[in-house]
Amino acid sequence: GLLLGDPGVVTRSVDTCLPMPPEVAEKLMAGEEVLGMRNIIDGERSYCVRCFVWREHRPPTTWLGNAVGTQAMPHHCSTCQRCYLYHDHHCG
Protein backbone atom coordinates (compact mmCIF):
# COMPACT_ATOMS: atom_id res chain seq x y z
CA GLY A 1 0.00 0.00 0.00
CA LEU A 2 0.85 3.66 -0.15
CA LEU A 3 0.54 4.48 3.51
CA LEU A 4 1.82 8.04 3.16
CA GLY A 5 0.94 8.73 -0.45
CA ASP A 6 -2.05 9.89 -2.39
CA PRO A 7 -4.06 6.85 -3.55
CA GLY A 8 -5.09 8.80 -6.66
CA VAL A 9 -8.86 9.21 -6.47
CA VAL A 10 -10.36 9.13 -9.96
CA THR A 11 -12.74 12.08 -10.10
CA ARG A 12 -15.71 12.16 -12.44
CA SER A 13 -15.37 14.62 -15.32
CA VAL A 14 -16.00 14.75 -19.04
CA ASP A 15 -12.41 13.57 -19.57
CA THR A 16 -12.71 10.55 -17.26
CA CYS A 17 -16.29 9.51 -18.12
CA LEU A 18 -16.35 9.86 -21.91
CA PRO A 19 -16.44 8.24 -24.30
CA MET A 20 -18.48 5.49 -22.71
CA PRO A 21 -17.58 2.08 -24.16
CA PRO A 22 -20.27 0.91 -26.63
CA GLU A 23 -20.95 -2.33 -24.74
CA VAL A 24 -21.73 -0.36 -21.56
CA ALA A 25 -23.83 2.26 -23.37
CA GLU A 26 -25.86 -0.44 -25.16
CA LYS A 27 -26.75 -2.19 -21.89
CA LEU A 28 -27.76 1.07 -20.20
CA MET A 29 -29.83 2.26 -23.18
CA ALA A 30 -31.63 -1.10 -23.22
CA GLY A 31 -32.45 -0.66 -19.50
CA GLU A 32 -30.21 -3.59 -18.54
CA GLU A 33 -27.95 -3.71 -15.49
CA VAL A 34 -24.18 -3.81 -15.80
CA LEU A 35 -23.84 -6.02 -12.72
CA GLY A 36 -21.52 -8.90 -13.44
CA MET A 37 -19.99 -7.10 -16.40
CA ARG A 38 -16.18 -6.98 -16.42
CA ASN A 39 -14.25 -3.71 -16.62
CA ILE A 40 -13.26 -2.71 -20.14
CA ILE A 41 -9.50 -2.77 -20.83
CA ASP A 42 -8.24 -0.47 -23.59
CA GLY A 43 -4.45 -0.34 -23.83
CA GLU A 44 -3.05 1.67 -20.91
CA ARG A 45 -6.42 2.37 -19.31
CA SER A 46 -9.54 0.62 -18.07
CA TYR A 47 -13.19 1.62 -17.73
CA CYS A 48 -14.85 0.86 -14.38
CA VAL A 49 -18.38 -0.41 -14.99
CA ARG A 50 -19.35 0.51 -11.41
CA CYS A 51 -18.08 4.13 -11.36
CA PHE A 52 -18.39 4.74 -15.12
CA VAL A 53 -14.91 6.30 -15.31
CA TRP A 54 -11.77 5.68 -17.35
CA ARG A 55 -8.72 4.95 -15.19
CA GLU A 56 -5.15 5.43 -16.42
CA HIS A 57 -2.63 2.71 -15.60
CA ARG A 58 0.53 4.43 -14.40
CA PRO A 59 3.29 3.81 -11.89
CA PRO A 60 2.92 5.20 -8.36
CA THR A 61 5.05 8.26 -7.55
CA THR A 62 6.88 9.56 -4.50
CA TRP A 63 5.91 12.85 -2.89
CA LEU A 64 8.53 14.42 -5.17
CA GLY A 65 6.75 13.08 -8.25
CA ASN A 66 9.33 10.40 -9.11
CA ALA A 67 7.96 7.13 -10.51
CA VAL A 68 8.30 4.14 -8.21
CA GLY A 69 8.06 0.51 -9.30
CA THR A 70 5.94 -0.81 -12.12
CA GLN A 71 2.54 0.16 -13.43
CA ALA A 72 -0.24 -0.21 -10.90
CA MET A 73 -3.69 -1.49 -11.75
CA PRO A 74 -6.47 0.89 -10.69
CA HIS A 75 -8.86 -0.42 -8.06
CA HIS A 76 -12.58 0.08 -7.33
CA CYS A 77 -13.10 0.26 -3.55
CA SER A 78 -16.22 -1.67 -2.61
CA THR A 79 -16.38 0.16 0.74
CA CYS A 80 -16.41 3.79 -0.43
CA GLN A 81 -17.57 3.07 -4.00
CA ARG A 82 -14.80 5.10 -5.69
CA CYS A 83 -11.95 4.25 -8.01
CA TYR A 84 -8.32 4.76 -7.04
CA LEU A 85 -5.24 4.56 -9.19
CA TYR A 86 -3.32 2.79 -6.42
CA HIS A 87 -4.85 0.26 -4.02
CA ASP A 88 -3.75 1.38 -0.56
CA HIS A 89 -6.23 -0.20 1.90
CA HIS A 90 -7.51 3.28 2.76
CA CYS A 91 -10.85 1.90 3.95
CA GLY A 92 -9.39 -1.14 5.71
mmCIF file of N, CA, C and O in Angstrom:
data_model
loop_
_atom_site.group_PDB
_atom_site.id
_atom_site.type_symbol
_atom_site.label_atom_id
_atom_site.label_comp_id
_atom_site.label_asym_id
_atom_site.label_seq_id
_atom_site.Cartn_x
_atom_site.Cartn_y
_atom_site.Cartn_z
ATOM 1 N N GLY A 1 0.803 -1.192 0.000
ATOM 2 C CA GLY A 1 0.000 0.000 0.000
ATOM 3 C C GLY A 1 0.843 1.251 0.000
ATOM 4 O O GLY A 1 2.046 1.221 0.141
ATOM 5 N N LEU A 2 0.195 2.363 -0.157
ATOM 6 C CA LEU A 2 0.845 3.660 -0.151
ATOM 7 C C LEU A 2 0.441 4.388 1.121
ATOM 8 O O LEU A 2 -0.357 5.299 1.092
ATOM 9 N N LEU A 3 0.975 3.965 2.228
ATOM 10 C CA LEU A 3 0.537 4.484 3.508
ATOM 11 C C LEU A 3 0.632 5.994 3.629
ATOM 12 O O LEU A 3 -0.199 6.614 4.256
ATOM 13 N N LEU A 4 1.647 6.603 3.039
ATOM 14 C CA LEU A 4 1.822 8.043 3.164
ATOM 15 C C LEU A 4 1.595 8.781 1.859
ATOM 16 O O LEU A 4 1.850 9.966 1.771
ATOM 17 N N GLY A 5 1.113 8.107 0.853
ATOM 18 C CA GLY A 5 0.942 8.733 -0.451
ATOM 19 C C GLY A 5 -0.514 8.941 -0.803
ATOM 20 O O GLY A 5 -1.419 8.462 -0.134
ATOM 21 N N ASP A 6 -0.714 9.658 -1.858
ATOM 22 C CA ASP A 6 -2.054 9.890 -2.385
ATOM 23 C C ASP A 6 -2.479 8.658 -3.171
ATOM 24 O O ASP A 6 -1.788 8.252 -4.104
ATOM 25 N N PRO A 7 -3.632 8.045 -2.829
ATOM 26 C CA PRO A 7 -4.063 6.852 -3.553
ATOM 27 C C PRO A 7 -4.557 7.159 -4.962
ATOM 28 O O PRO A 7 -4.814 6.264 -5.747
ATOM 29 N N GLY A 8 -4.688 8.430 -5.305
ATOM 30 C CA GLY A 8 -5.091 8.802 -6.661
ATOM 31 C C GLY A 8 -6.558 8.588 -6.936
ATOM 32 O O GLY A 8 -6.930 7.783 -7.780
ATOM 33 N N VAL A 9 -7.427 9.312 -6.244
ATOM 34 C CA VAL A 9 -8.862 9.213 -6.473
ATOM 35 C C VAL A 9 -9.161 9.612 -7.911
ATOM 36 O O VAL A 9 -8.664 10.623 -8.398
ATOM 37 N N VAL A 10 -9.952 8.808 -8.591
ATOM 38 C CA VAL A 10 -10.357 9.130 -9.959
ATOM 39 C C VAL A 10 -11.647 9.931 -9.872
ATOM 40 O O VAL A 10 -12.689 9.408 -9.489
ATOM 41 N N THR A 11 -11.561 11.216 -10.185
ATOM 42 C CA THR A 11 -12.739 12.081 -10.101
ATOM 43 C C THR A 11 -13.539 12.004 -11.392
ATOM 44 O O THR A 11 -12.987 11.775 -12.470
ATOM 45 N N ARG A 12 -14.833 12.201 -11.278
ATOM 46 C CA ARG A 12 -15.714 12.160 -12.436
ATOM 47 C C ARG A 12 -15.649 13.496 -13.170
ATOM 48 O O ARG A 12 -15.821 14.548 -12.563
ATOM 49 N N SER A 13 -15.392 13.435 -14.461
ATOM 50 C CA SER A 13 -15.366 14.620 -15.320
ATOM 51 C C SER A 13 -15.650 14.163 -16.746
ATOM 52 O O SER A 13 -15.715 12.962 -17.018
ATOM 53 N N VAL A 14 -15.799 15.098 -17.632
ATOM 54 C CA VAL A 14 -16.003 14.749 -19.040
ATOM 55 C C VAL A 14 -14.826 13.914 -19.532
ATOM 56 O O VAL A 14 -15.004 12.929 -20.251
ATOM 57 N N ASP A 15 -13.616 14.292 -19.120
ATOM 58 C CA ASP A 15 -12.415 13.571 -19.566
ATOM 59 C C ASP A 15 -12.343 12.145 -19.052
ATOM 60 O O ASP A 15 -11.854 11.263 -19.748
ATOM 61 N N THR A 16 -12.811 11.898 -17.824
ATOM 62 C CA THR A 16 -12.710 10.548 -17.263
ATOM 63 C C THR A 16 -13.945 9.684 -17.562
ATOM 64 O O THR A 16 -13.857 8.466 -17.483
ATOM 65 N N CYS A 17 -15.066 10.296 -17.895
ATOM 66 C CA CYS A 17 -16.292 9.514 -18.124
ATOM 67 C C CYS A 17 -16.570 9.207 -19.595
ATOM 68 O O CYS A 17 -17.273 8.245 -19.895
ATOM 69 N N LEU A 18 -16.048 10.018 -20.487
ATOM 70 C CA LEU A 18 -16.352 9.856 -21.908
ATOM 71 C C LEU A 18 -15.095 9.572 -22.715
ATOM 72 O O LEU A 18 -14.021 10.019 -22.336
ATOM 73 N N PRO A 19 -15.215 8.858 -23.798
ATOM 74 C CA PRO A 19 -16.435 8.241 -24.303
ATOM 75 C C PRO A 19 -16.768 6.968 -23.531
ATOM 76 O O PRO A 19 -15.873 6.248 -23.093
ATOM 77 N N MET A 20 -18.042 6.713 -23.361
ATOM 78 C CA MET A 20 -18.476 5.487 -22.707
ATOM 79 C C MET A 20 -18.310 4.337 -23.700
ATOM 80 O O MET A 20 -18.676 4.475 -24.869
ATOM 81 N N PRO A 21 -17.735 3.220 -23.249
ATOM 82 C CA PRO A 21 -17.584 2.076 -24.163
ATOM 83 C C PRO A 21 -18.940 1.639 -24.721
ATOM 84 O O PRO A 21 -19.939 1.624 -23.992
ATOM 85 N N PRO A 22 -18.994 1.291 -25.997
ATOM 86 C CA PRO A 22 -20.266 0.913 -26.633
ATOM 87 C C PRO A 22 -21.007 -0.209 -25.905
ATOM 88 O O PRO A 22 -22.233 -0.158 -25.780
ATOM 89 N N GLU A 23 -20.280 -1.221 -25.411
ATOM 90 C CA GLU A 23 -20.951 -2.333 -24.744
ATOM 91 C C GLU A 23 -21.647 -1.904 -23.455
ATOM 92 O O GLU A 23 -22.682 -2.445 -23.082
ATOM 93 N N VAL A 24 -21.106 -0.896 -22.767
ATOM 94 C CA VAL A 24 -21.731 -0.362 -21.555
ATOM 95 C C VAL A 24 -22.938 0.491 -21.949
ATOM 96 O O VAL A 24 -24.028 0.345 -21.391
ATOM 97 N N ALA A 25 -22.752 1.375 -22.919
ATOM 98 C CA ALA A 25 -23.833 2.256 -23.369
ATOM 99 C C ALA A 25 -25.028 1.456 -23.875
ATOM 100 O O ALA A 25 -26.178 1.789 -23.565
ATOM 101 N N GLU A 26 -24.777 0.384 -24.626
ATOM 102 C CA GLU A 26 -25.863 -0.440 -25.164
ATOM 103 C C GLU A 26 -26.693 -1.058 -24.050
ATOM 104 O O GLU A 26 -27.921 -1.070 -24.108
ATOM 105 N N LYS A 27 -26.023 -1.589 -23.014
ATOM 106 C CA LYS A 27 -26.754 -2.188 -21.889
ATOM 107 C C LYS A 27 -27.604 -1.141 -21.173
ATOM 108 O O LYS A 27 -28.764 -1.390 -20.857
ATOM 109 N N LEU A 28 -27.025 0.018 -20.909
ATOM 110 C CA LEU A 28 -27.758 1.068 -20.201
ATOM 111 C C LEU A 28 -28.939 1.584 -21.018
ATOM 112 O O LEU A 28 -30.023 1.794 -20.475
ATOM 113 N N MET A 29 -28.740 1.772 -22.325
ATOM 114 C CA MET A 29 -29.825 2.265 -23.180
ATOM 115 C C MET A 29 -30.951 1.240 -23.312
ATOM 116 O O MET A 29 -32.100 1.612 -23.516
ATOM 117 N N ALA A 30 -30.622 -0.038 -23.156
ATOM 118 C CA ALA A 30 -31.632 -1.099 -23.216
ATOM 119 C C ALA A 30 -32.305 -1.308 -21.860
ATOM 120 O O ALA A 30 -33.171 -2.160 -21.718
ATOM 121 N N GLY A 31 -31.863 -0.529 -20.843
ATOM 122 C CA GLY A 31 -32.445 -0.659 -19.505
ATOM 123 C C GLY A 31 -31.918 -1.855 -18.738
ATOM 124 O O GLY A 31 -32.509 -2.265 -17.744
ATOM 125 N N GLU A 32 -30.805 -2.426 -19.202
ATOM 126 C CA GLU A 32 -30.213 -3.586 -18.541
ATOM 127 C C GLU A 32 -29.188 -3.135 -17.502
ATOM 128 O O GLU A 32 -28.610 -2.059 -17.604
ATOM 129 N N GLU A 33 -28.957 -3.992 -16.514
ATOM 130 C CA GLU A 33 -27.951 -3.708 -15.494
ATOM 131 C C GLU A 33 -26.567 -4.096 -16.007
ATOM 132 O O GLU A 33 -26.436 -4.961 -16.863
ATOM 133 N N VAL A 34 -25.553 -3.461 -15.446
ATOM 134 C CA VAL A 34 -24.183 -3.808 -15.804
ATOM 135 C C VAL A 34 -23.549 -4.693 -14.734
ATOM 136 O O VAL A 34 -22.359 -5.000 -14.805
ATOM 137 N N LEU A 35 -24.352 -5.118 -13.758
ATOM 138 C CA LEU A 35 -23.844 -6.015 -12.718
ATOM 139 C C LEU A 35 -23.294 -7.278 -13.359
ATOM 140 O O LEU A 35 -23.899 -7.842 -14.262
ATOM 141 N N GLY A 36 -22.148 -7.699 -12.904
ATOM 142 C CA GLY A 36 -21.523 -8.897 -13.441
ATOM 143 C C GLY A 36 -20.681 -8.639 -14.678
ATOM 144 O O GLY A 36 -19.944 -9.512 -15.119
ATOM 145 N N MET A 37 -20.791 -7.443 -15.226
ATOM 146 C CA MET A 37 -19.987 -7.095 -16.401
ATOM 147 C C MET A 37 -18.561 -6.797 -15.959
ATOM 148 O O MET A 37 -18.336 -6.193 -14.920
ATOM 149 N N ARG A 38 -17.594 -7.235 -16.741
ATOM 150 C CA ARG A 38 -16.184 -6.976 -16.420
ATOM 151 C C ARG A 38 -15.788 -5.571 -16.879
ATOM 152 O O ARG A 38 -16.352 -5.043 -17.828
ATOM 153 N N ASN A 39 -14.787 -4.994 -16.197
ATOM 154 C CA ASN A 39 -14.248 -3.714 -16.616
ATOM 155 C C ASN A 39 -13.694 -3.836 -18.029
ATOM 156 O O ASN A 39 -13.242 -4.897 -18.446
ATOM 157 N N ILE A 40 -13.716 -2.733 -18.766
ATOM 158 C CA ILE A 40 -13.259 -2.706 -20.144
ATOM 159 C C ILE A 40 -11.791 -2.282 -20.149
ATOM 160 O O ILE A 40 -11.450 -1.224 -19.622
ATOM 161 N N ILE A 41 -10.920 -3.095 -20.729
ATOM 162 C CA ILE A 41 -9.499 -2.773 -20.829
ATOM 163 C C ILE A 41 -9.231 -2.242 -22.230
ATOM 164 O O ILE A 41 -9.614 -2.858 -23.224
ATOM 165 N N ASP A 42 -8.563 -1.084 -22.308
ATOM 166 C CA ASP A 42 -8.236 -0.468 -23.588
ATOM 167 C C ASP A 42 -6.813 0.077 -23.512
ATOM 168 O O ASP A 42 -6.589 1.208 -23.097
ATOM 169 N N GLY A 43 -5.848 -0.756 -23.861
ATOM 170 C CA GLY A 43 -4.446 -0.339 -23.827
ATOM 171 C C GLY A 43 -3.970 -0.023 -22.423
ATOM 172 O O GLY A 43 -3.978 -0.875 -21.561
ATOM 173 N N GLU A 44 -3.602 1.231 -22.198
ATOM 174 C CA GLU A 44 -3.047 1.669 -20.915
ATOM 175 C C GLU A 44 -4.100 2.242 -19.978
ATOM 176 O O GLU A 44 -3.786 3.013 -19.071
ATOM 177 N N ARG A 45 -5.357 1.890 -20.195
ATOM 178 C CA ARG A 45 -6.423 2.370 -19.309
ATOM 179 C C ARG A 45 -7.527 1.332 -19.222
ATOM 180 O O ARG A 45 -7.596 0.402 -20.028
ATOM 181 N N SER A 46 -8.393 1.511 -18.231
ATOM 182 C CA SER A 46 -9.540 0.616 -18.070
ATOM 183 C C SER A 46 -10.754 1.451 -17.687
ATOM 184 O O SER A 46 -10.631 2.529 -17.116
ATOM 185 N N TYR A 47 -11.938 0.931 -18.014
ATOM 186 C CA TYR A 47 -13.194 1.616 -17.725
ATOM 187 C C TYR A 47 -13.907 0.846 -16.632
ATOM 188 O O TYR A 47 -14.216 -0.333 -16.785
ATOM 189 N N CYS A 48 -14.161 1.504 -15.498
ATOM 190 C CA CYS A 48 -14.853 0.858 -14.377
ATOM 191 C C CYS A 48 -16.347 0.871 -14.655
ATOM 192 O O CYS A 48 -16.949 1.938 -14.819
ATOM 193 N N VAL A 49 -16.955 -0.313 -14.705
ATOM 194 C CA VAL A 49 -18.385 -0.409 -14.990
ATOM 195 C C VAL A 49 -19.239 -0.146 -13.748
ATOM 196 O O VAL A 49 -20.460 -0.166 -13.837
ATOM 197 N N ARG A 50 -18.606 0.120 -12.616
ATOM 198 C CA ARG A 50 -19.346 0.505 -11.408
ATOM 199 C C ARG A 50 -19.333 2.016 -11.218
ATOM 200 O O ARG A 50 -20.326 2.604 -10.825
ATOM 201 N N CYS A 51 -18.208 2.667 -11.499
ATOM 202 C CA CYS A 51 -18.084 4.131 -11.359
ATOM 203 C C CYS A 51 -18.345 4.868 -12.665
ATOM 204 O O CYS A 51 -18.552 6.072 -12.663
ATOM 205 N N PHE A 52 -18.264 4.145 -13.782
ATOM 206 C CA PHE A 52 -18.390 4.740 -15.116
ATOM 207 C C PHE A 52 -17.300 5.781 -15.363
ATOM 208 O O PHE A 52 -17.575 6.890 -15.827
ATOM 209 N N VAL A 53 -16.061 5.419 -15.059
ATOM 210 C CA VAL A 53 -14.911 6.299 -15.305
ATOM 211 C C VAL A 53 -13.785 5.517 -15.963
ATOM 212 O O VAL A 53 -13.616 4.324 -15.733
ATOM 213 N N TRP A 54 -13.008 6.223 -16.794
ATOM 214 C CA TRP A 54 -11.773 5.685 -17.354
ATOM 215 C C TRP A 54 -10.670 5.898 -16.343
ATOM 216 O O TRP A 54 -10.579 6.968 -15.728
ATOM 217 N N ARG A 55 -9.821 4.885 -16.159
ATOM 218 C CA ARG A 55 -8.716 4.951 -15.191
ATOM 219 C C ARG A 55 -7.412 4.671 -15.919
ATOM 220 O O ARG A 55 -7.282 3.656 -16.593
ATOM 221 N N GLU A 56 -6.465 5.597 -15.802
ATOM 222 C CA GLU A 56 -5.155 5.427 -16.425
ATOM 223 C C GLU A 56 -4.321 4.449 -15.604
ATOM 224 O O GLU A 56 -4.372 4.470 -14.376
ATOM 225 N N HIS A 57 -3.556 3.620 -16.275
ATOM 226 C CA HIS A 57 -2.626 2.712 -15.600
ATOM 227 C C HIS A 57 -1.267 3.387 -15.622
ATOM 228 O O HIS A 57 -0.698 3.586 -16.679
ATOM 229 N N ARG A 58 -0.770 3.769 -14.457
ATOM 230 C CA ARG A 58 0.531 4.428 -14.402
ATOM 231 C C ARG A 58 1.240 4.061 -13.115
ATOM 232 O O ARG A 58 0.601 3.676 -12.140
ATOM 233 N N PRO A 59 2.565 4.199 -13.094
ATOM 234 C CA PRO A 59 3.295 3.814 -11.891
ATOM 235 C C PRO A 59 3.048 4.792 -10.748
ATOM 236 O O PRO A 59 2.831 5.983 -10.986
ATOM 237 N N PRO A 60 3.052 4.295 -9.511
ATOM 238 C CA PRO A 60 2.923 5.202 -8.363
ATOM 239 C C PRO A 60 4.126 6.136 -8.306
ATOM 240 O O PRO A 60 5.187 5.823 -8.844
ATOM 241 N N THR A 61 3.958 7.291 -7.667
ATOM 242 C CA THR A 61 5.049 8.258 -7.550
ATOM 243 C C THR A 61 5.326 8.600 -6.094
ATOM 244 O O THR A 61 4.457 8.441 -5.236
ATOM 245 N N THR A 62 6.514 9.082 -5.840
ATOM 246 C CA THR A 62 6.876 9.558 -4.499
ATOM 247 C C THR A 62 6.291 10.954 -4.316
ATOM 248 O O THR A 62 5.760 11.550 -5.250
ATOM 249 N N TRP A 63 6.425 11.512 -3.131
ATOM 250 C CA TRP A 63 5.908 12.854 -2.887
ATOM 251 C C TRP A 63 6.648 13.899 -3.719
ATOM 252 O O TRP A 63 6.182 15.016 -3.892
ATOM 253 N N LEU A 64 7.791 13.523 -4.284
ATOM 254 C CA LEU A 64 8.535 14.421 -5.167
ATOM 255 C C LEU A 64 8.107 14.273 -6.623
ATOM 256 O O LEU A 64 8.560 14.989 -7.494
ATOM 257 N N GLY A 65 7.232 13.300 -6.898
ATOM 258 C CA GLY A 65 6.755 13.079 -8.250
ATOM 259 C C GLY A 65 7.553 12.079 -9.053
ATOM 260 O O GLY A 65 7.316 11.904 -10.240
ATOM 261 N N ASN A 66 8.517 11.405 -8.418
ATOM 262 C CA ASN A 66 9.328 10.404 -9.114
ATOM 263 C C ASN A 66 8.582 9.078 -9.193
ATOM 264 O O ASN A 66 7.987 8.637 -8.216
ATOM 265 N N ALA A 67 8.625 8.426 -10.344
ATOM 266 C CA ALA A 67 7.961 7.134 -10.512
ATOM 267 C C ALA A 67 8.635 6.076 -9.644
ATOM 268 O O ALA A 67 9.846 6.054 -9.497
ATOM 269 N N VAL A 68 7.809 5.211 -9.074
ATOM 270 C CA VAL A 68 8.304 4.140 -8.209
ATOM 271 C C VAL A 68 7.713 2.826 -8.693
ATOM 272 O O VAL A 68 6.499 2.709 -8.835
ATOM 273 N N GLY A 69 8.550 1.843 -8.949
ATOM 274 C CA GLY A 69 8.058 0.513 -9.298
ATOM 275 C C GLY A 69 7.438 0.433 -10.671
ATOM 276 O O GLY A 69 7.709 1.234 -11.555
ATOM 277 N N THR A 70 6.570 -0.543 -10.832
ATOM 278 C CA THR A 70 5.944 -0.805 -12.117
ATOM 279 C C THR A 70 4.538 -0.229 -12.146
ATOM 280 O O THR A 70 4.036 0.267 -11.151
ATOM 281 N N GLN A 71 3.898 -0.347 -13.293
ATOM 282 C CA GLN A 71 2.539 0.158 -13.434
ATOM 283 C C GLN A 71 1.599 -0.502 -12.445
ATOM 284 O O GLN A 71 1.633 -1.702 -12.241
ATOM 285 N N ALA A 72 0.750 0.300 -11.843
ATOM 286 C CA ALA A 72 -0.241 -0.209 -10.899
ATOM 287 C C ALA A 72 -1.582 -0.349 -11.614
ATOM 288 O O ALA A 72 -1.898 0.429 -12.502
ATOM 289 N N MET A 73 -2.349 -1.336 -11.224
ATOM 290 C CA MET A 73 -3.694 -1.486 -11.755
ATOM 291 C C MET A 73 -4.646 -0.685 -10.879
ATOM 292 O O MET A 73 -4.625 -0.813 -9.664
ATOM 293 N N PRO A 74 -5.476 0.149 -11.476
ATOM 294 C CA PRO A 74 -6.468 0.891 -10.691
ATOM 295 C C PRO A 74 -7.404 -0.079 -9.973
ATOM 296 O O PRO A 74 -7.539 -1.236 -10.360
ATOM 297 N N HIS A 75 -8.039 0.422 -8.920
ATOM 298 C CA HIS A 75 -8.859 -0.423 -8.062
ATOM 299 C C HIS A 75 -10.162 0.286 -7.722
ATOM 300 O O HIS A 75 -10.159 1.470 -7.398
ATOM 301 N N HIS A 76 -11.289 -0.444 -7.777
ATOM 302 C CA HIS A 76 -12.576 0.076 -7.328
ATOM 303 C C HIS A 76 -12.760 -0.367 -5.885
ATOM 304 O O HIS A 76 -12.720 -1.561 -5.585
ATOM 305 N N CYS A 77 -12.921 0.581 -4.973
ATOM 306 C CA CYS A 77 -13.104 0.264 -3.553
ATOM 307 C C CYS A 77 -14.573 -0.051 -3.295
ATOM 308 O O CYS A 77 -15.443 0.801 -3.494
ATOM 309 N N SER A 78 -14.839 -1.267 -2.864
ATOM 310 C CA SER A 78 -16.224 -1.666 -2.613
ATOM 311 C C SER A 78 -16.781 -1.040 -1.342
ATOM 312 O O SER A 78 -17.986 -1.022 -1.139
ATOM 313 N N THR A 79 -15.922 -0.486 -0.496
ATOM 314 C CA THR A 79 -16.377 0.165 0.740
ATOM 315 C C THR A 79 -16.863 1.583 0.462
ATOM 316 O O THR A 79 -17.972 1.948 0.837
ATOM 317 N N CYS A 80 -16.033 2.388 -0.194
ATOM 318 C CA CYS A 80 -16.412 3.792 -0.428
ATOM 319 C C CYS A 80 -16.965 4.036 -1.830
ATOM 320 O O CYS A 80 -17.354 5.150 -2.154
ATOM 321 N N GLN A 81 -16.990 2.995 -2.654
ATOM 322 C CA GLN A 81 -17.566 3.065 -3.998
ATOM 323 C C GLN A 81 -16.909 4.120 -4.885
ATOM 324 O O GLN A 81 -17.578 4.847 -5.620
ATOM 325 N N ARG A 82 -15.567 4.197 -4.824
ATOM 326 C CA ARG A 82 -14.798 5.096 -5.691
ATOM 327 C C ARG A 82 -13.642 4.323 -6.300
ATOM 328 O O ARG A 82 -13.209 3.323 -5.762
ATOM 329 N N CYS A 83 -13.123 4.850 -7.391
ATOM 330 C CA CYS A 83 -11.953 4.246 -8.007
ATOM 331 C C CYS A 83 -10.700 4.998 -7.597
ATOM 332 O O CYS A 83 -10.710 6.218 -7.453
ATOM 333 N N TYR A 84 -9.626 4.226 -7.415
ATOM 334 C CA TYR A 84 -8.324 4.759 -7.036
ATOM 335 C C TYR A 84 -7.290 4.214 -7.997
ATOM 336 O O TYR A 84 -7.391 3.066 -8.430
ATOM 337 N N LEU A 85 -6.295 5.030 -8.298
ATOM 338 C CA LEU A 85 -5.240 4.564 -9.194
ATOM 339 C C LEU A 85 -4.349 3.546 -8.500
ATOM 340 O O LEU A 85 -3.801 2.660 -9.129
ATOM 341 N N TYR A 86 -4.203 3.669 -7.174
ATOM 342 C CA TYR A 86 -3.321 2.788 -6.420
ATOM 343 C C TYR A 86 -4.078 2.223 -5.226
ATOM 344 O O TYR A 86 -4.550 2.969 -4.384
ATOM 345 N N HIS A 87 -4.174 0.899 -5.147
ATOM 346 C CA HIS A 87 -4.853 0.261 -4.018
ATOM 347 C C HIS A 87 -3.999 0.426 -2.783
ATOM 348 O O HIS A 87 -2.848 -0.002 -2.733
ATOM 349 N N ASP A 88 -4.544 1.079 -1.754
ATOM 350 C CA ASP A 88 -3.753 1.385 -0.556
ATOM 351 C C ASP A 88 -4.427 0.978 0.744
ATOM 352 O O ASP A 88 -3.976 1.362 1.810
ATOM 353 N N HIS A 89 -5.499 0.230 0.692
ATOM 354 C CA HIS A 89 -6.228 -0.204 1.895
ATOM 355 C C HIS A 89 -6.712 0.987 2.718
ATOM 356 O O HIS A 89 -6.781 0.929 3.926
ATOM 357 N N HIS A 90 -7.090 2.083 2.051
ATOM 358 C CA HIS A 90 -7.509 3.280 2.760
ATOM 359 C C HIS A 90 -8.774 3.081 3.582
ATOM 360 O O HIS A 90 -8.979 3.783 4.560
ATOM 361 N N CYS A 91 -9.618 2.149 3.195
ATOM 362 C CA CYS A 91 -10.854 1.902 3.950
ATOM 363 C C CYS A 91 -10.749 0.706 4.881
ATOM 364 O O CYS A 91 -11.708 0.316 5.512
ATOM 365 N N GLY A 92 -9.574 0.087 4.938
ATOM 366 C CA GLY A 92 -9.391 -1.140 5.713
ATOM 367 C C GLY A 92 -9.134 -0.947 7.102
ATOM 368 O O GLY A 92 -9.281 -0.598 8.086
#
